[in-house]
Tab-separated table of C-alpha atoms in Angstrom:
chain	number	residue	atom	x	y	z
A	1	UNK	CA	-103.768	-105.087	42.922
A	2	UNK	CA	-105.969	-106.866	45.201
A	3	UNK	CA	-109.210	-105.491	47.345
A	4	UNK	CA	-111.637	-106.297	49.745
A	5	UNK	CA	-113.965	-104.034	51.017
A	6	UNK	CA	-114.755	-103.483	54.647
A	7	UNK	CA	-118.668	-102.383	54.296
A	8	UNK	CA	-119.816	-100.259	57.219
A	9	UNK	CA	-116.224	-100.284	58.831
A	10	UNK	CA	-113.053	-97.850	58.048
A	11	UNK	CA	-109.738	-99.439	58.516
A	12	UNK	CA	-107.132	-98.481	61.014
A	13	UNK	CA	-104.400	-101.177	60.870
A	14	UNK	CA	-103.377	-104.367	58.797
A	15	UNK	CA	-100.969	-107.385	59.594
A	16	UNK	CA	-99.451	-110.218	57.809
A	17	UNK	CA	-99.141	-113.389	59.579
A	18	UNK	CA	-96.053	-114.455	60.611
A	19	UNK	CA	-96.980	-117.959	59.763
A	20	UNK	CA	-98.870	-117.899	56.725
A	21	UNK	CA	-98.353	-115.751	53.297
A	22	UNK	CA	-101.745	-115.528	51.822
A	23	UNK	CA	-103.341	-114.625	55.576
A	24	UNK	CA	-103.486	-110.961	56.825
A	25	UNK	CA	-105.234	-109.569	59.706
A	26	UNK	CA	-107.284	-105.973	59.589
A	27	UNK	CA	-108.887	-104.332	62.733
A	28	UNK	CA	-111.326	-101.845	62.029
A	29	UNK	CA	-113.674	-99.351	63.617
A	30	UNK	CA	-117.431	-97.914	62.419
A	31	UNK	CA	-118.206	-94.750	62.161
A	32	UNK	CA	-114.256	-93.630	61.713
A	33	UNK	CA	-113.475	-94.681	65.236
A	34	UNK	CA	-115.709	-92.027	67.149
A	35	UNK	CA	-118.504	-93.976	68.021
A	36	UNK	CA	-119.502	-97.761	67.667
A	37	UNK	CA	-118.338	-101.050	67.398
A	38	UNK	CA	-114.933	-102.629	66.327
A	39	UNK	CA	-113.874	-105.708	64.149
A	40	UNK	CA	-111.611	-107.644	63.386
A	41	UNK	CA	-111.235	-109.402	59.749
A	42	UNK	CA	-109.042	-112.346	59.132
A	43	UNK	CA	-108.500	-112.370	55.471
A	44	UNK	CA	-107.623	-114.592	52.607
A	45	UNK	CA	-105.738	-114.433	49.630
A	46	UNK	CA	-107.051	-116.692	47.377
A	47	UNK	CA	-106.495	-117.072	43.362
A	48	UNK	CA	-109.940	-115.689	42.956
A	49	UNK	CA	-109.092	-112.234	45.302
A	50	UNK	CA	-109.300	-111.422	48.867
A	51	UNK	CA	-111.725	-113.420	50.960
A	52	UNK	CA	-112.692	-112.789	54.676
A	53	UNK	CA	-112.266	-116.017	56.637
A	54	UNK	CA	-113.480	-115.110	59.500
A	55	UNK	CA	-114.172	-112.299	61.412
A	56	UNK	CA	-115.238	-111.141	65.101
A	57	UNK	CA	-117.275	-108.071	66.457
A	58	UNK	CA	-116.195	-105.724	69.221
A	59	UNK	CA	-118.597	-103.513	71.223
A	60	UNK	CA	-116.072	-100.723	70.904
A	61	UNK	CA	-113.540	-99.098	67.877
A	62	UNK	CA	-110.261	-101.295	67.179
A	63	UNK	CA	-107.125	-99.345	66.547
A	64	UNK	CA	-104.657	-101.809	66.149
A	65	UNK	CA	-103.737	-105.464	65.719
A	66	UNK	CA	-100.716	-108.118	66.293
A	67	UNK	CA	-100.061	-111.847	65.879
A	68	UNK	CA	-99.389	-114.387	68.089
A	69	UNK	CA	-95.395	-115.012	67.477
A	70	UNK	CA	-96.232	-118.388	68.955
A	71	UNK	CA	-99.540	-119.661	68.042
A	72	UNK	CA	-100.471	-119.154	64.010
A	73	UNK	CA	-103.922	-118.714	65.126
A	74	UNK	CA	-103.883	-116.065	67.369
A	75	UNK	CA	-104.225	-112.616	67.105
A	76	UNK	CA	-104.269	-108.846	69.683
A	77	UNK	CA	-106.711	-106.226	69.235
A	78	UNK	CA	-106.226	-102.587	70.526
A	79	UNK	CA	-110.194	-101.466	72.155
A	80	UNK	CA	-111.081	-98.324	72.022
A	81	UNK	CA	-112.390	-99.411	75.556
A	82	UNK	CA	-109.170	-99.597	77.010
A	83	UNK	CA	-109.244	-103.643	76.171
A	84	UNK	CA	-107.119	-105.523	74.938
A	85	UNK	CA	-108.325	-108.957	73.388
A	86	UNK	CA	-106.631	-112.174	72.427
A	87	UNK	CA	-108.820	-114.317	69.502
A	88	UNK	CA	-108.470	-117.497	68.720
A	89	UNK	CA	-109.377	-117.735	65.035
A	90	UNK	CA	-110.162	-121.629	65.079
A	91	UNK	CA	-112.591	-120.989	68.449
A	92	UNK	CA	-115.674	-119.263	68.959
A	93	UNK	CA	-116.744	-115.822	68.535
A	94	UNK	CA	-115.653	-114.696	71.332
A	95	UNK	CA	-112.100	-113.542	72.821
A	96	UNK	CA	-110.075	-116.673	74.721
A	97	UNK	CA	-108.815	-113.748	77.064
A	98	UNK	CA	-109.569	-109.780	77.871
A	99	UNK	CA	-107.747	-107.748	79.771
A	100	UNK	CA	-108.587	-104.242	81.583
A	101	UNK	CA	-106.285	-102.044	82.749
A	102	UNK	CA	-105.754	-99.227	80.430
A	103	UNK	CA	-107.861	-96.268	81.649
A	104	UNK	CA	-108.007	-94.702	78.132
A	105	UNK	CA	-107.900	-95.942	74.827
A	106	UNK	CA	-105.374	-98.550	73.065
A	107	UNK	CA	-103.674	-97.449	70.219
A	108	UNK	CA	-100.749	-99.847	69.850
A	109	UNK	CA	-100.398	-103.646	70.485
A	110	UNK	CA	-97.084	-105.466	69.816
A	111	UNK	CA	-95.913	-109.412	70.343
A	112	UNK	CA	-92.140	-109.922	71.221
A	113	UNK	CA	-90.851	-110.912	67.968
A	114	UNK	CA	-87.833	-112.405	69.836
A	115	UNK	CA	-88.996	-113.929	73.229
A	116	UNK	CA	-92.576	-114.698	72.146
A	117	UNK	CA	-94.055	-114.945	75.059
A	118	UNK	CA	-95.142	-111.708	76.014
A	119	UNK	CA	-96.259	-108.701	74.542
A	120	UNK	CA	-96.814	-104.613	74.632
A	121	UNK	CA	-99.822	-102.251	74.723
A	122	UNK	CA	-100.062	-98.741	74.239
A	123	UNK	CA	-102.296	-96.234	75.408
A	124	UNK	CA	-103.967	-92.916	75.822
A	125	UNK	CA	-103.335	-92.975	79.911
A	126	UNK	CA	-99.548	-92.784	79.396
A	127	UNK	CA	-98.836	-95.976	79.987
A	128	UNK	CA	-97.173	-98.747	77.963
A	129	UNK	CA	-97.976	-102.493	79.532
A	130	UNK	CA	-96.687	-105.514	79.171
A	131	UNK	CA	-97.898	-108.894	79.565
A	132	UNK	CA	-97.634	-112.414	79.331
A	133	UNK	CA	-101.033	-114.278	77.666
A	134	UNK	CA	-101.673	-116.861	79.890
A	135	UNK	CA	-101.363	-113.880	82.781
A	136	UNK	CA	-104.600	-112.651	83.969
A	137	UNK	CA	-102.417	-109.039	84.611
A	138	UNK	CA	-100.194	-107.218	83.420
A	139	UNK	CA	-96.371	-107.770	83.985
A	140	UNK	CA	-94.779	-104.408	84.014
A	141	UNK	CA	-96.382	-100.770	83.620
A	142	UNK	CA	-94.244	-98.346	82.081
A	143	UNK	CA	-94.869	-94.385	82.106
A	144	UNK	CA	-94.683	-92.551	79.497
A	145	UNK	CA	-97.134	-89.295	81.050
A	146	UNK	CA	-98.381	-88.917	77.249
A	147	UNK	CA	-100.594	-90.497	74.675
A	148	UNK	CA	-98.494	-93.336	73.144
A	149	UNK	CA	-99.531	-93.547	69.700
A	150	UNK	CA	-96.912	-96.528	68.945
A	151	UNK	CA	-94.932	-98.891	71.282
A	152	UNK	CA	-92.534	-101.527	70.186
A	153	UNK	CA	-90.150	-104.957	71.256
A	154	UNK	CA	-86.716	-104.373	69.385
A	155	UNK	CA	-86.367	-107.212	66.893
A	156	UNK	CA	-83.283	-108.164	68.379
A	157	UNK	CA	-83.461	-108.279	71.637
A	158	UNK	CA	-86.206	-109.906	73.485
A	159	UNK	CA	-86.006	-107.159	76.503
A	160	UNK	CA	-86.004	-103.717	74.669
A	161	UNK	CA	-88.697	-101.715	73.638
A	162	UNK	CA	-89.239	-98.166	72.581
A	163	UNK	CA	-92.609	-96.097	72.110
A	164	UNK	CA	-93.393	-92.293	70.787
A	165	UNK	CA	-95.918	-90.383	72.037
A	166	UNK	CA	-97.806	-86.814	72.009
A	167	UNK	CA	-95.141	-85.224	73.593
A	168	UNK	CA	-92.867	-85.561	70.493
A	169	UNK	CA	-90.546	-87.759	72.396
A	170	UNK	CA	-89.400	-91.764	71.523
A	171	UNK	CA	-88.516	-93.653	74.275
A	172	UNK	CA	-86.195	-97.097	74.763
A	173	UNK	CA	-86.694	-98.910	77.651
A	174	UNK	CA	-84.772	-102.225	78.546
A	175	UNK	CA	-86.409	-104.726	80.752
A	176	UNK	CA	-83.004	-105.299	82.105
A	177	UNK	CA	-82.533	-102.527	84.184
A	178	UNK	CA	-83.462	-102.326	87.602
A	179	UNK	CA	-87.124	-100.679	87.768
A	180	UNK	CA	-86.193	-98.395	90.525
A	181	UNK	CA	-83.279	-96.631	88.063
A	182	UNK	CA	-85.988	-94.753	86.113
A	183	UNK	CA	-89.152	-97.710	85.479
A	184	UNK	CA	-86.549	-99.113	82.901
A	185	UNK	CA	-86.351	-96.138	80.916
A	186	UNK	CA	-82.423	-95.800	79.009
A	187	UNK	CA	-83.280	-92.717	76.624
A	188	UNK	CA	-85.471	-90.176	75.793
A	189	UNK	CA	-85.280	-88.558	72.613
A	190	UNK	CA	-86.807	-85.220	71.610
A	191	UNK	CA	-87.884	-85.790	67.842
A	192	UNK	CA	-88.383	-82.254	67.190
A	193	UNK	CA	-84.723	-80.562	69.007
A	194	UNK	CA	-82.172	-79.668	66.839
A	195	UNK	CA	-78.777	-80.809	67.030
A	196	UNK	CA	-75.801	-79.567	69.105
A	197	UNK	CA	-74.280	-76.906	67.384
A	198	UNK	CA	-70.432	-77.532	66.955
A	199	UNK	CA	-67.961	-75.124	68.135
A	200	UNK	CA	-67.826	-71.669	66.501
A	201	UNK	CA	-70.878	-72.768	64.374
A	202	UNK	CA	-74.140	-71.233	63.946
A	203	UNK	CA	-77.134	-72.974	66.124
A	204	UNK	CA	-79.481	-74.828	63.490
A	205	UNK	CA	-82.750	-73.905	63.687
A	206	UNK	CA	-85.556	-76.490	65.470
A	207	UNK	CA	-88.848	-77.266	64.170
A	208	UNK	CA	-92.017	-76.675	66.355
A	209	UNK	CA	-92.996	-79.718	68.664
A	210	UNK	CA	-95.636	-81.698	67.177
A	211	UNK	CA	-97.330	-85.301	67.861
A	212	UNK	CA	-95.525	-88.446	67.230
A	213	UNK	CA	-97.717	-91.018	65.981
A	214	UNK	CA	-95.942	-94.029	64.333
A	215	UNK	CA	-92.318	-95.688	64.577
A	216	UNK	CA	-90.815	-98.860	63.341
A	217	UNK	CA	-86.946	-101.067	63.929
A	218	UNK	CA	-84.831	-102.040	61.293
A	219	UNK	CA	-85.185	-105.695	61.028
A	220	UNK	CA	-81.325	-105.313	60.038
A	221	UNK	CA	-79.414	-102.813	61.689
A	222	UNK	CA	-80.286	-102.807	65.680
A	223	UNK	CA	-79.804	-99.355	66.407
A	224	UNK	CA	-81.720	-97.886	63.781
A	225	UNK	CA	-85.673	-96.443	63.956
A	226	UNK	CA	-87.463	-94.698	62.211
A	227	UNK	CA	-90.442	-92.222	63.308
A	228	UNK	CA	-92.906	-89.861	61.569
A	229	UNK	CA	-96.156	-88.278	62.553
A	230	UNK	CA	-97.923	-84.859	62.638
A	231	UNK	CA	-94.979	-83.032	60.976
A	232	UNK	CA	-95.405	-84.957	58.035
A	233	UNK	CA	-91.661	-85.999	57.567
A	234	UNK	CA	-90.116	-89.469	58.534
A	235	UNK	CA	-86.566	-89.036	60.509
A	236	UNK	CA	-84.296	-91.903	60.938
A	237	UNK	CA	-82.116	-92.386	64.231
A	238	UNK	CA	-79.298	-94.191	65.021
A	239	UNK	CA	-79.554	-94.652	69.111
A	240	UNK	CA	-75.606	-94.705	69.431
A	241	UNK	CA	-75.589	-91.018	69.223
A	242	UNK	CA	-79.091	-90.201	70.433
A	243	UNK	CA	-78.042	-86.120	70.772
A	244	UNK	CA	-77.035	-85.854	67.099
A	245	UNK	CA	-80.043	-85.741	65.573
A	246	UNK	CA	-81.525	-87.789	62.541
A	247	UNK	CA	-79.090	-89.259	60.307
A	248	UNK	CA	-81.919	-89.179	57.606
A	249	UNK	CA	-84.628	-86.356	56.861
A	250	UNK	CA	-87.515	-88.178	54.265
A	251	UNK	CA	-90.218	-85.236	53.531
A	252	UNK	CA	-92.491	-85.146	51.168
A	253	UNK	CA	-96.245	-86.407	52.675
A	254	UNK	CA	-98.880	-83.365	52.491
A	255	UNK	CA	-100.650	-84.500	55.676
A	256	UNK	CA	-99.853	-86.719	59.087
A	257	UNK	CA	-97.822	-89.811	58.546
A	258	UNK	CA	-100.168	-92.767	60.344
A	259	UNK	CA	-97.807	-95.728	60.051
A	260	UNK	CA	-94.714	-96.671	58.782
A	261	UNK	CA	-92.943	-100.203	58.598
A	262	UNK	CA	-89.360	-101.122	57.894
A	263	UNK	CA	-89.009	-103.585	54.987
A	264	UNK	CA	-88.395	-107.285	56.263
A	265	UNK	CA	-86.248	-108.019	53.344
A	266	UNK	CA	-84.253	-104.849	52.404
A	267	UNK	CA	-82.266	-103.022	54.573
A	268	UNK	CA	-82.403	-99.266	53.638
A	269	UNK	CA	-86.351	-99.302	52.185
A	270	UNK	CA	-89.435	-98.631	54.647
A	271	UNK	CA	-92.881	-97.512	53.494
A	272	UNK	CA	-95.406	-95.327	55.092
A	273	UNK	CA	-99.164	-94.639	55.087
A	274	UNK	CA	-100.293	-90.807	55.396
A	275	UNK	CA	-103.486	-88.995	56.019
A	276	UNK	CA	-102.761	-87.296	52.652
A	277	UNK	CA	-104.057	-90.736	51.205
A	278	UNK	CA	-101.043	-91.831	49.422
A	279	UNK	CA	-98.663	-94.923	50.744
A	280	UNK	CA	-94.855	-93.967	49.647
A	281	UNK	CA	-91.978	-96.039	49.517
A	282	UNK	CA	-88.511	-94.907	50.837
A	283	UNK	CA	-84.648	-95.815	51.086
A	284	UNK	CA	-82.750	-93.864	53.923
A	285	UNK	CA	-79.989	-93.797	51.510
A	286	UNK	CA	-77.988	-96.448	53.692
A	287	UNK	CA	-77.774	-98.689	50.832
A	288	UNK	CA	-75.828	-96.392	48.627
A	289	UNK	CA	-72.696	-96.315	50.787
A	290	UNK	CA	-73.167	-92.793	51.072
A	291	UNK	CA	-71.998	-91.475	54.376
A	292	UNK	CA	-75.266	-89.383	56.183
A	293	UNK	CA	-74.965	-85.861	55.711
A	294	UNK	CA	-73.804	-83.379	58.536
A	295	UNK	CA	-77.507	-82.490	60.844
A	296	UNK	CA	-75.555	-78.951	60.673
A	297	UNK	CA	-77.284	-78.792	57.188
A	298	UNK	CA	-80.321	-79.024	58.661
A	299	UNK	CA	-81.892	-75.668	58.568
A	300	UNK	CA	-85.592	-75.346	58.274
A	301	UNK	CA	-88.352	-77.534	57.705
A	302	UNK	CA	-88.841	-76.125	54.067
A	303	UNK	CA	-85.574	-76.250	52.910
A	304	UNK	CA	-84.624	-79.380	54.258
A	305	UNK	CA	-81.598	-81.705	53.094
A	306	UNK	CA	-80.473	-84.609	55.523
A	307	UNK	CA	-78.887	-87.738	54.569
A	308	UNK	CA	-79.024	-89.454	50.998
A	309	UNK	CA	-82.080	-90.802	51.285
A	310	UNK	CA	-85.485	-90.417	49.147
A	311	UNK	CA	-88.999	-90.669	47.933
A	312	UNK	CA	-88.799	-93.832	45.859
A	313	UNK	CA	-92.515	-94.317	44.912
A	314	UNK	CA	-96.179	-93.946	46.075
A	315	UNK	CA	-99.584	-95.872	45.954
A	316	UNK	CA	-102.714	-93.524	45.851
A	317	UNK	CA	-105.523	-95.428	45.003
A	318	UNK	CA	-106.957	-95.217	48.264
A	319	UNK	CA	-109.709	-92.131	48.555
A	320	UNK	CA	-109.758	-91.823	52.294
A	321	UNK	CA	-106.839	-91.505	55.291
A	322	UNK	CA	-104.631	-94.306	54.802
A	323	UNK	CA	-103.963	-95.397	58.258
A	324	UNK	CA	-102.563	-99.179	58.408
A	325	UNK	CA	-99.628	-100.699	56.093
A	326	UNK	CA	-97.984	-103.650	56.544
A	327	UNK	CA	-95.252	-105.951	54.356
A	328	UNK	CA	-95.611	-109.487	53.554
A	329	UNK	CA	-92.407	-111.504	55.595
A	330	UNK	CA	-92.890	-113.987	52.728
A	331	UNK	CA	-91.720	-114.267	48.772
A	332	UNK	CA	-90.540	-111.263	46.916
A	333	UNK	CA	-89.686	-108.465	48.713
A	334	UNK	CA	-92.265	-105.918	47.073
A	335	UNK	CA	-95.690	-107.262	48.443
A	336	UNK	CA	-97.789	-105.238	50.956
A	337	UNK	CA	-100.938	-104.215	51.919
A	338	UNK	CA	-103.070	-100.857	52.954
A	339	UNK	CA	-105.923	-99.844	54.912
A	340	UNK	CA	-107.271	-96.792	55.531
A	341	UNK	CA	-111.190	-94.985	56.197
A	342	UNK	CA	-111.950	-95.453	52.455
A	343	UNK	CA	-113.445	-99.225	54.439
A	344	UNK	CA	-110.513	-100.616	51.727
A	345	UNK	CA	-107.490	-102.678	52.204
A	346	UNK	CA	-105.426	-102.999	49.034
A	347	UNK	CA	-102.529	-106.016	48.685
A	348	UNK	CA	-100.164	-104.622	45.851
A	349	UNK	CA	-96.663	-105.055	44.618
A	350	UNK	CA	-94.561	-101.975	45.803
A	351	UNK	CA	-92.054	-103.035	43.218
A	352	UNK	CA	-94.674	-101.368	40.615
A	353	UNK	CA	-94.448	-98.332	41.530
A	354	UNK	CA	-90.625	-97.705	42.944
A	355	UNK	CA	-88.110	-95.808	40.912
């Protein structure tokens, strides 16, 4: 296990590059995020440990960060400020372009991983935005009328795009749609609704509302997402049959889930970051060619049994909220890496600790 320590800064969210293996991105905020300035590492991995490459200072918190999927030196930040900054890594120390429309914070930033040549923000003004980089405004404003916590581009398509918010709801939108149908929105789920009840069957019991805060794509299967937040249990949806509930139930995190990734490389495995300071590992049980269980099983969030999938490992060397975790794209498929208000980030081999 690898570490580099951010002094004076606690870490909210960490990216590979795209382009390079041993380069990975971290934006962090002093002072937990509250109050202060922001900054942005660019880190090295390097036989002799972690290295910072660079870095650049903001004058307010980051809370999130994205590569360029078109230029291997450029990078997003999410401002506290309502910014949202494109750096050049091989420039200056200063941003090549800022842009200020959101009227509250930023807590998501995302690039289209299939177009490449625009990309998402998410904010506390219920708003999602997209833009193009060499735009001086934004492109398209979609409302949301909550805090969006985590906004997406599908890996497969280059004009859908999905978000969760505060109000316990994930959103798809398609680009394709005329704006006036409903500002491109195509579905709104309720994370926290139970099921329909079937015919003659008993009505499953719901679980209480509660925040949204992360979600991720399959980088395999195009209809599949996964979310998790204040509840403190990752669900996985298949869109076709948005009314039927979560095909997979994953509990198991004592505290908030902050972010959760899909594995670039296997299928059925994701992994997930949690205010209960632990990273765990996780298959939806896809892989085992078991068929999801009925959601009629589902009947209370302490006694909950959902699908074939399962804890698989965790990480818990962190001593703080772990609220950033990323996989490498590159090389085997266990390598990843952690951040979190411990002013950490950790690059280890998930393969160590998965049963």
């Amino acid at each position: 296990m690898l570490e580099y320590r951010t002094q004076g800064y606690n870490g909210y969210s960490v990216k590979y590059s795209p382009f390079f293996d041993s380069r990975i991105a971290v934006a962090a905020s002093a002072n937990f995020g509250l109050v202060g300035n922001g900054r942005i590492y660019i880190l090295g991995l390097t036989p002799n440990g972690i290295v910072a490459e660079k870095w650049f200072d903001t004058q307010d918190s980051l809370f999130d960060t994205t590569w360029s999927e078109s230029h291997e030196n450029q990078l997003l930040t999410a401002g506290g400020d309502g910014s949202v900054k494109l750096f050049d890594i091989s420039l200056s120390d200063y941003p090549v372009q800022s842009w200020q429309e959101h009227a509250r914070e930023v807590f998501s930033v995302h690039w289209n991983l299939v177009g490449k040549d625009t990309f998402l923000s998410s904010s506390w003004d219920g708003t999602i935005k997209i833009w193009n980089p060499n735009a001086n405004a934004s492109l398209t404003t979609l409302p949301t009328h909550s805090c969006t916590y985590s906004a997406e581009f599908s890996p497969h398509s280059p004009s859908i795009l999905s978000s969760v918010s505060s109000d316990s709801h994930m959103r798809v939108f398609d680009l394709r749609t005329p704006a006036s149908a409903s500002n491109h929105l195509t579905m709104s789920i309720p994370i926290h609704t139970p099921p329909k009840a079937r015919m003659g069957a008993a009505a499953p019991v719901g679980i209480p509302p509660s925040e949204a805060l992360t979600h991720d794509w399959n980088k395999y299967r195009d209809t599949i997402l996964a979310t998790a937040g204040v509840d403190r249990m990752v669900r996985v949806w298949d869109i076709r049959n948005p009314s039927g509930g979560p095909i997979a139930v994953l509990p198991g995190h004592e505290y908030a889930i902050r972010r959760l990734t899909w594995s670039p490389h296997l299928s059925d495995t994701l992994l997930s970051a949690s205010y209960d300071m632990t990273c765990r590992v996780w298959t939806d049980g896809s892989a085992m060619g078991v068929p999801p269980a009925n959601p009629q099983n589902m009947m209370d969030a302490s006694n909950m049994s959902l699908g074939e999938g399962r804890e698989m490992g965790r990480m818990g060397r962190h001593t703080e909220f772990v609220t950033g975790v990323d996989w490498c794209l590159f090389g085997a498929e266990g390598w990843c890496a952690s951040t979190g208000w411990d002013e950490r980030v950790l690059v280890w081999d998930a393969r160590a600790i998965m049963q």
